[in-house]
Coordinates of C-alpha atoms and ligand atoms in Angstrom, one line a residue:
M17 CA 87.7 120.1 87.9
T18 CA 85.9 118.3 90.7
E19 CA 88.1 118.4 93.9
Q20 CA 88.6 114.8 95.6
L21 CA 88.2 116.5 98.9
R22 CA 84.7 118.1 100.1
P23 CA 85.0 121.7 101.4
D24 CA 85.2 120.3 105.3
G25 CA 88.1 118.2 104.1
S26 CA 86.9 114.8 104.0
L27 CA 87.2 112.7 101.1
R28 CA 84.6 112.2 98.6
H29 CA 86.0 110.9 96.0
L30 CA 89.5 108.6 95.4
L31 CA 90.9 109.5 92.2
T32 CA 94.8 109.8 92.9
L33 CA 96.9 109.5 96.3
E34 CA 98.4 112.8 95.3
G35 CA 97.5 115.7 97.9
L36 CA 96.2 113.4 100.8
S37 CA 98.3 114.0 103.6
R38 CA 99.9 111.9 105.7
P39 CA 97.0 111.9 108.5
Q40 CA 94.1 111.4 105.8
L41 CA 97.0 108.1 104.6
E42 CA 97.3 106.9 108.1
L43 CA 93.6 107.4 108.9
L44 CA 92.8 105.0 106.3
L45 CA 95.4 102.6 106.9
E46 CA 94.4 102.1 110.7
R47 CA 90.7 101.6 109.8
A48 CA 91.7 98.8 107.2
Q49 CA 94.0 97.6 109.7
H50 CA 90.9 96.8 112.1
L51 CA 89.0 95.0 109.0
V52 CA 91.7 92.5 108.4
R53 CA 91.2 89.4 109.6
P54 CA 93.4 86.3 109.5
L55 CA 92.9 83.8 107.0
G56 CA 90.6 81.0 108.4
A57 CA 88.7 83.5 110.5
R58 CA 85.2 85.0 109.1
A59 CA 85.8 87.8 107.0
A60 CA 84.8 91.3 108.7
M61 CA 81.0 92.7 107.9
S62 CA 78.8 95.4 108.8
Q63 CA 75.8 97.3 107.6
A64 CA 77.7 100.3 107.5
L65 CA 76.4 100.6 103.7
A66 CA 73.0 99.6 103.9
G67 CA 70.9 101.1 101.4
A68 CA 73.8 102.4 99.2
T69 CA 74.6 100.9 96.0
V70 CA 78.3 100.6 93.9
A71 CA 78.6 100.5 90.5
N72 CA 81.9 98.5 89.0
L73 CA 82.6 100.1 85.8
F74 CA 85.9 98.1 84.2
T75 CA 87.1 98.6 81.1
E76 CA 90.5 97.0 81.6
P77 CA 91.0 93.4 82.8
S78 CA 90.6 93.0 86.3
T79 CA 90.4 90.1 89.2
R80 CA 91.8 91.2 92.3
T81 CA 90.7 94.6 92.1
R82 CA 87.2 94.1 90.7
V83 CA 86.3 91.4 93.1
S84 CA 87.9 93.0 96.2
F85 CA 86.2 96.3 95.6
E86 CA 82.7 94.0 95.0
L87 CA 83.5 92.2 98.2
A88 CA 84.4 95.2 100.2
A89 CA 81.1 96.7 99.2
K90 CA 78.7 93.6 99.8
R91 CA 80.7 93.1 103.0
L92 CA 79.5 96.5 104.4
G93 CA 76.2 96.1 103.3
A94 CA 76.0 97.7 100.0
H95 CA 74.5 96.3 96.4
V96 CA 76.6 95.9 93.8
V97 CA 76.2 96.1 90.1
N98 CA 79.2 95.2 88.3
L99 CA 78.4 96.3 84.2
E100 CA 80.8 94.5 81.6
M101 CA 81.5 97.3 79.8
Q102 CA 82.5 96.5 76.0
L103 CA 85.7 98.0 74.9
S104 CA 83.9 98.7 71.3
S105 CA 81.2 100.4 72.4
R106 CA 83.1 103.0 74.3
V107 CA 83.7 106.0 72.6
K108 CA 86.0 108.3 74.4
G109 CA 84.0 109.7 77.6
E110 CA 80.4 110.0 76.0
S111 CA 79.3 106.7 76.1
M112 CA 80.9 106.4 79.6
L113 CA 79.1 109.5 81.1
D114 CA 76.0 108.3 79.2
T115 CA 76.3 104.7 81.4
V116 CA 77.0 106.7 84.5
Y117 CA 73.7 109.1 84.3
T118 CA 71.8 106.1 83.4
L119 CA 73.3 104.2 86.7
E120 CA 72.9 107.4 88.6
S121 CA 69.1 107.6 87.7
L122 CA 69.1 103.7 89.2
H123 CA 70.2 105.2 92.6
V124 CA 73.8 104.4 92.5
D125 CA 76.1 106.0 94.9
A126 CA 79.4 105.4 93.9
F127 CA 81.3 104.2 90.8
V128 CA 84.1 102.5 90.8
I129 CA 86.1 103.1 87.5
R130 CA 89.0 101.3 86.0
D131 CA 89.9 102.7 82.6
A132 CA 93.1 102.5 79.9
Q133 CA 92.3 106.3 79.2
A134 CA 93.8 109.0 81.2
G135 CA 91.2 111.4 82.9
V136 CA 88.4 109.2 82.8
P137 CA 87.4 109.2 86.6
Q138 CA 87.9 112.9 86.7
L139 CA 85.7 113.4 83.9
V140 CA 83.0 111.0 85.6
A141 CA 83.7 113.0 88.9
D142 CA 83.1 116.4 87.4
H143 CA 79.4 115.1 86.0
V144 CA 77.9 113.3 89.0
A145 CA 75.5 114.7 91.3
P146 CA 76.8 116.2 94.4
H147 CA 75.8 112.9 96.4
V148 CA 77.7 110.4 94.4
S149 CA 81.5 109.2 94.6
V150 CA 83.7 108.1 92.2
L151 CA 86.8 105.8 93.2
S152 CA 89.6 104.9 91.0
A153 CA 90.3 101.4 90.3
G154 CA 93.4 102.2 88.0
E155 CA 93.9 104.8 85.1
A156 CA 96.0 104.2 82.9
H157 CA 99.6 104.0 84.1
L158 CA 98.7 106.9 86.0
S159 CA 97.2 105.8 89.2
H160 CA 95.8 103.0 91.4
P161 CA 95.0 104.7 94.5
T162 CA 93.5 101.7 96.2
Q163 CA 96.8 99.5 95.4
G164 CA 98.9 102.1 96.9
L165 CA 97.1 102.1 100.1
L166 CA 96.9 98.4 100.6
D167 CA 100.6 98.1 99.4
A168 CA 101.9 100.6 102.3
L169 CA 99.5 98.8 105.1
T170 CA 101.1 95.5 103.7
I171 CA 104.6 97.2 104.6
Y172 CA 103.3 98.5 108.0
Q173 CA 101.9 95.1 109.0
R174 CA 105.3 93.3 108.5
K175 CA 107.7 96.4 109.3
Q176 CA 105.9 98.3 111.8
R177 CA 107.0 101.8 110.5
F178 CA 107.8 103.8 107.4
A179 CA 110.4 106.3 108.6
G180 CA 114.0 104.5 107.7
L181 CA 112.9 102.0 105.3
A182 CA 114.8 101.3 102.0
V183 CA 111.5 100.3 99.6
A184 CA 112.9 99.3 95.7
I185 CA 110.3 99.4 93.4
V186 CA 111.9 97.0 90.1
G187 CA 111.0 96.5 86.6
D188 CA 108.4 98.1 84.1
I189 CA 108.0 101.5 86.0
R190 CA 107.7 103.3 83.2
H191 CA 104.0 102.3 82.5
S192 CA 103.1 101.1 86.2
R193 CA 100.3 103.0 87.8
V194 CA 101.0 101.0 90.5
A195 CA 104.6 102.2 91.2
R196 CA 103.2 105.8 90.8
S197 CA 100.6 105.2 93.7
N198 CA 103.2 103.7 95.7
W199 CA 105.7 106.6 94.9
H200 CA 102.6 109.2 96.2
A201 CA 102.2 106.8 99.4
L202 CA 105.4 105.9 100.7
R203 CA 107.0 109.2 100.5
T204 CA 104.1 110.8 102.7
L205 CA 104.1 108.1 104.8
G206 CA 108.1 109.2 105.4
V207 CA 109.7 106.4 103.3
T208 CA 112.9 108.7 102.3
D209 CA 115.0 105.9 100.5
L210 CA 112.8 104.6 97.6
R211 CA 114.4 103.4 94.7
I212 CA 113.0 103.2 91.4
V213 CA 115.3 100.2 89.6
A214 CA 114.6 99.2 86.0
P215 CA 116.2 99.1 82.8
P216 CA 117.0 102.7 81.1
A217 CA 113.8 101.8 78.9
L218 CA 111.6 101.1 81.2
M219 CA 112.7 103.8 83.4
P220 CA 109.9 106.6 83.9
E221 CA 110.6 110.4 82.5
A222 CA 113.4 112.8 84.3
H223 CA 110.5 114.9 86.0
E224 CA 108.7 112.2 87.6
F225 CA 109.3 110.2 90.6
A226 CA 111.0 113.2 92.2
G227 CA 112.6 112.2 95.2
A228 CA 113.5 108.5 94.5
T229 CA 116.7 107.1 93.6
R230 CA 117.1 106.1 90.1
C231 CA 119.4 102.5 89.5
S232 CA 119.4 100.6 86.6
D233 CA 121.8 98.4 87.8
F234 CA 119.7 95.6 89.4
S235 CA 121.9 94.6 92.6
A236 CA 122.8 97.8 93.3
G237 CA 119.3 99.1 93.8
I238 CA 117.7 96.2 95.9
D239 CA 121.0 95.7 98.2
G240 CA 120.0 96.3 101.4
A241 CA 116.8 96.9 101.0
D242 CA 113.8 96.3 103.3
V243 CA 111.1 96.1 100.7
V244 CA 111.4 94.5 97.1
M245 CA 108.5 95.4 95.2
M246 CA 108.3 93.5 91.7
L247 CA 106.5 94.9 88.9
R248 CA 105.1 93.2 85.8
I249 CA 105.8 94.1 82.0
Q250 CA 102.9 95.8 81.1
K251 CA 102.5 94.7 77.7
E252 CA 99.2 96.1 76.7
R253 CA 101.1 99.7 77.1
M254 CA 103.9 98.9 75.0
D255 CA 105.2 99.1 71.6
Q256 CA 104.7 95.5 70.5
A257 CA 108.5 96.0 68.7
N258 CA 109.8 96.9 72.0
L259 CA 108.7 94.0 74.2
P260 CA 111.6 92.4 76.3
D261 CA 112.2 88.7 74.9
G262 CA 110.9 86.9 78.4
A263 CA 113.7 84.5 78.6
R264 CA 116.1 87.6 78.3
Y265 CA 114.1 89.5 80.6
F266 CA 114.5 87.1 83.5
A267 CA 118.1 86.8 83.4
A268 CA 118.6 90.4 83.5
W269 CA 115.6 91.5 86.0
G270 CA 113.9 88.6 87.0
L271 CA 113.8 88.5 91.0
T272 CA 115.4 85.2 91.9
G273 CA 116.3 83.3 95.3
A274 CA 120.3 84.3 94.6
R275 CA 119.8 87.9 93.8
L276 CA 117.2 88.4 96.7
K277 CA 120.2 87.9 98.7
E278 CA 121.4 91.4 97.9
A279 CA 118.4 92.6 99.9
R280 CA 118.2 92.3 103.5
P281 CA 117.4 88.8 104.9
D282 CA 114.5 89.9 106.3
A283 CA 113.4 92.1 103.4
I284 CA 110.0 91.4 101.9
V285 CA 108.7 90.9 98.8
M286 CA 105.9 92.3 97.1
H287 CA 104.1 91.9 93.6
P288 CA 100.6 93.4 92.7
Q289 CA 99.7 90.8 90.5
P290 CA 99.0 89.7 87.9
M291 CA 102.5 87.9 88.1
N292 CA 104.4 86.5 84.8
R293 CA 106.5 83.6 86.8
G294 CA 109.7 83.0 85.3
I295 CA 109.7 86.8 83.7
E296 CA 109.8 89.0 86.7
I297 CA 110.0 86.8 89.5
A298 CA 110.9 83.4 90.2
P299 CA 108.3 81.1 91.4
E300 CA 110.0 80.0 94.3
V301 CA 110.4 83.5 95.6
A302 CA 106.9 84.5 94.8
D303 CA 105.6 81.5 96.7
G304 CA 108.7 81.7 99.3
P305 CA 108.9 82.5 102.8
Q306 CA 109.5 86.5 102.3
S307 CA 106.9 86.7 99.8
V308 CA 103.8 89.2 100.9
I309 CA 101.6 88.7 97.8
R310 CA 99.1 86.6 99.0
D311 CA 98.8 89.4 102.1
Q312 CA 98.7 92.5 99.5
V313 CA 95.3 90.5 97.9
R314 CA 94.1 90.2 101.5
N315 CA 94.5 93.7 102.3
G316 CA 93.2 94.7 99.4
V317 CA 89.4 94.2 100.5
A318 CA 90.2 95.8 103.9
V319 CA 91.4 98.8 102.0
R320 CA 88.6 98.8 99.9
M321 CA 86.0 98.3 102.8
A322 CA 87.9 101.5 104.6
V323 CA 87.7 103.7 101.7
L324 CA 84.6 102.9 100.2
A325 CA 82.8 103.7 104.2
E326 CA 85.0 106.9 104.4
V327 CA 83.3 108.3 101.1
L328 CA 79.7 107.2 101.6
G329 CA 79.7 106.3 105.1
T330 CA 78.1 109.6 106.5
R331 CA 74.8 109.6 104.0
A332 CA 74.3 105.7 103.6
G333 CA 71.9 103.9 105.1
S334 CA 69.4 107.0 105.5
T335 CA 66.2 107.1 105.1
Ligands
NCD409 C1 97.9 95.8 88.2 C2 96.9 97.0 87.9 O1 96.0 96.6 87.0 O2 97.4 98.1 87.3 N1 97.1 94.5 89.1 C3 96.5 95.2 89.6 O3 95.6 96.2 90.2 N2 96.4 94.4 91.1 C4 98.9 95.4 87.9 C5 99.4 94.9 86.6 O4 98.5 95.1 85.7 O5 100.6 94.8 86.4

């Protein structure tokens, strides 16, 4: 199995946040923060990756992640190719690897991969040439490392610390790669009061999320929280028979203004999107003063620029 770190400790692939050290995460966040610009200002740009080519291989739907990886690469001067991967033409890893080999011959330097099947980013990382990097843009229900980083950056921008924060992740934790990557990121960065708040059917297996507090009472779970992160019901990963009814779910588990009062008055509200307004979150909360959901999107480009620069930086532009 190919490691995501090079022998010198630098990042070659980003497949998971698991195993990355606190200084490594902090460095990526610090670099990303330098690339954040206020809305209305021109986006940060450089030619750091001039001459490099990045391919987006997404076999699951995506709006923010795909567009922000594309903008991130372009704003660093790289070329980008977006492959419209037909789900039907992909039979397990085989055809994915053929695609990868083809693109490698065309001088692609980095593959950004989103796939519903566990293990695909690692499979590709195991087969690419030594100069090529693989970045996961979401792997099954397991991990979404750049989302974990951009969420950590968003929290830090508002709270200026991780230690001492109470962070509640609420909703369909069981099927959420976002929750898993946030758990890796936040505990490594020093959050000790991490709560996973979900109805019993949406709780993860008992061996997962070590160190987090499990709570199936919404009010108790967000009581005094500094951060309330809402998650979408991952319908695509659920047996249709088990799908909760939208109105009933909202009544029990939707974040409304009244419920948000259980958290700290200065709590921030997060959501990785896409949002089901009126199911896991009330529209007035999603658009309200405590929401940082749009900051999350903006930070996504900065984080992906920092990651791309880190994995490709040393070679890009060499002739
Ligand atoms: C998430 C994903 O795809 O994992 N979206 C995203 O990348 N921001 C969350 C989701 O689909 O609910």
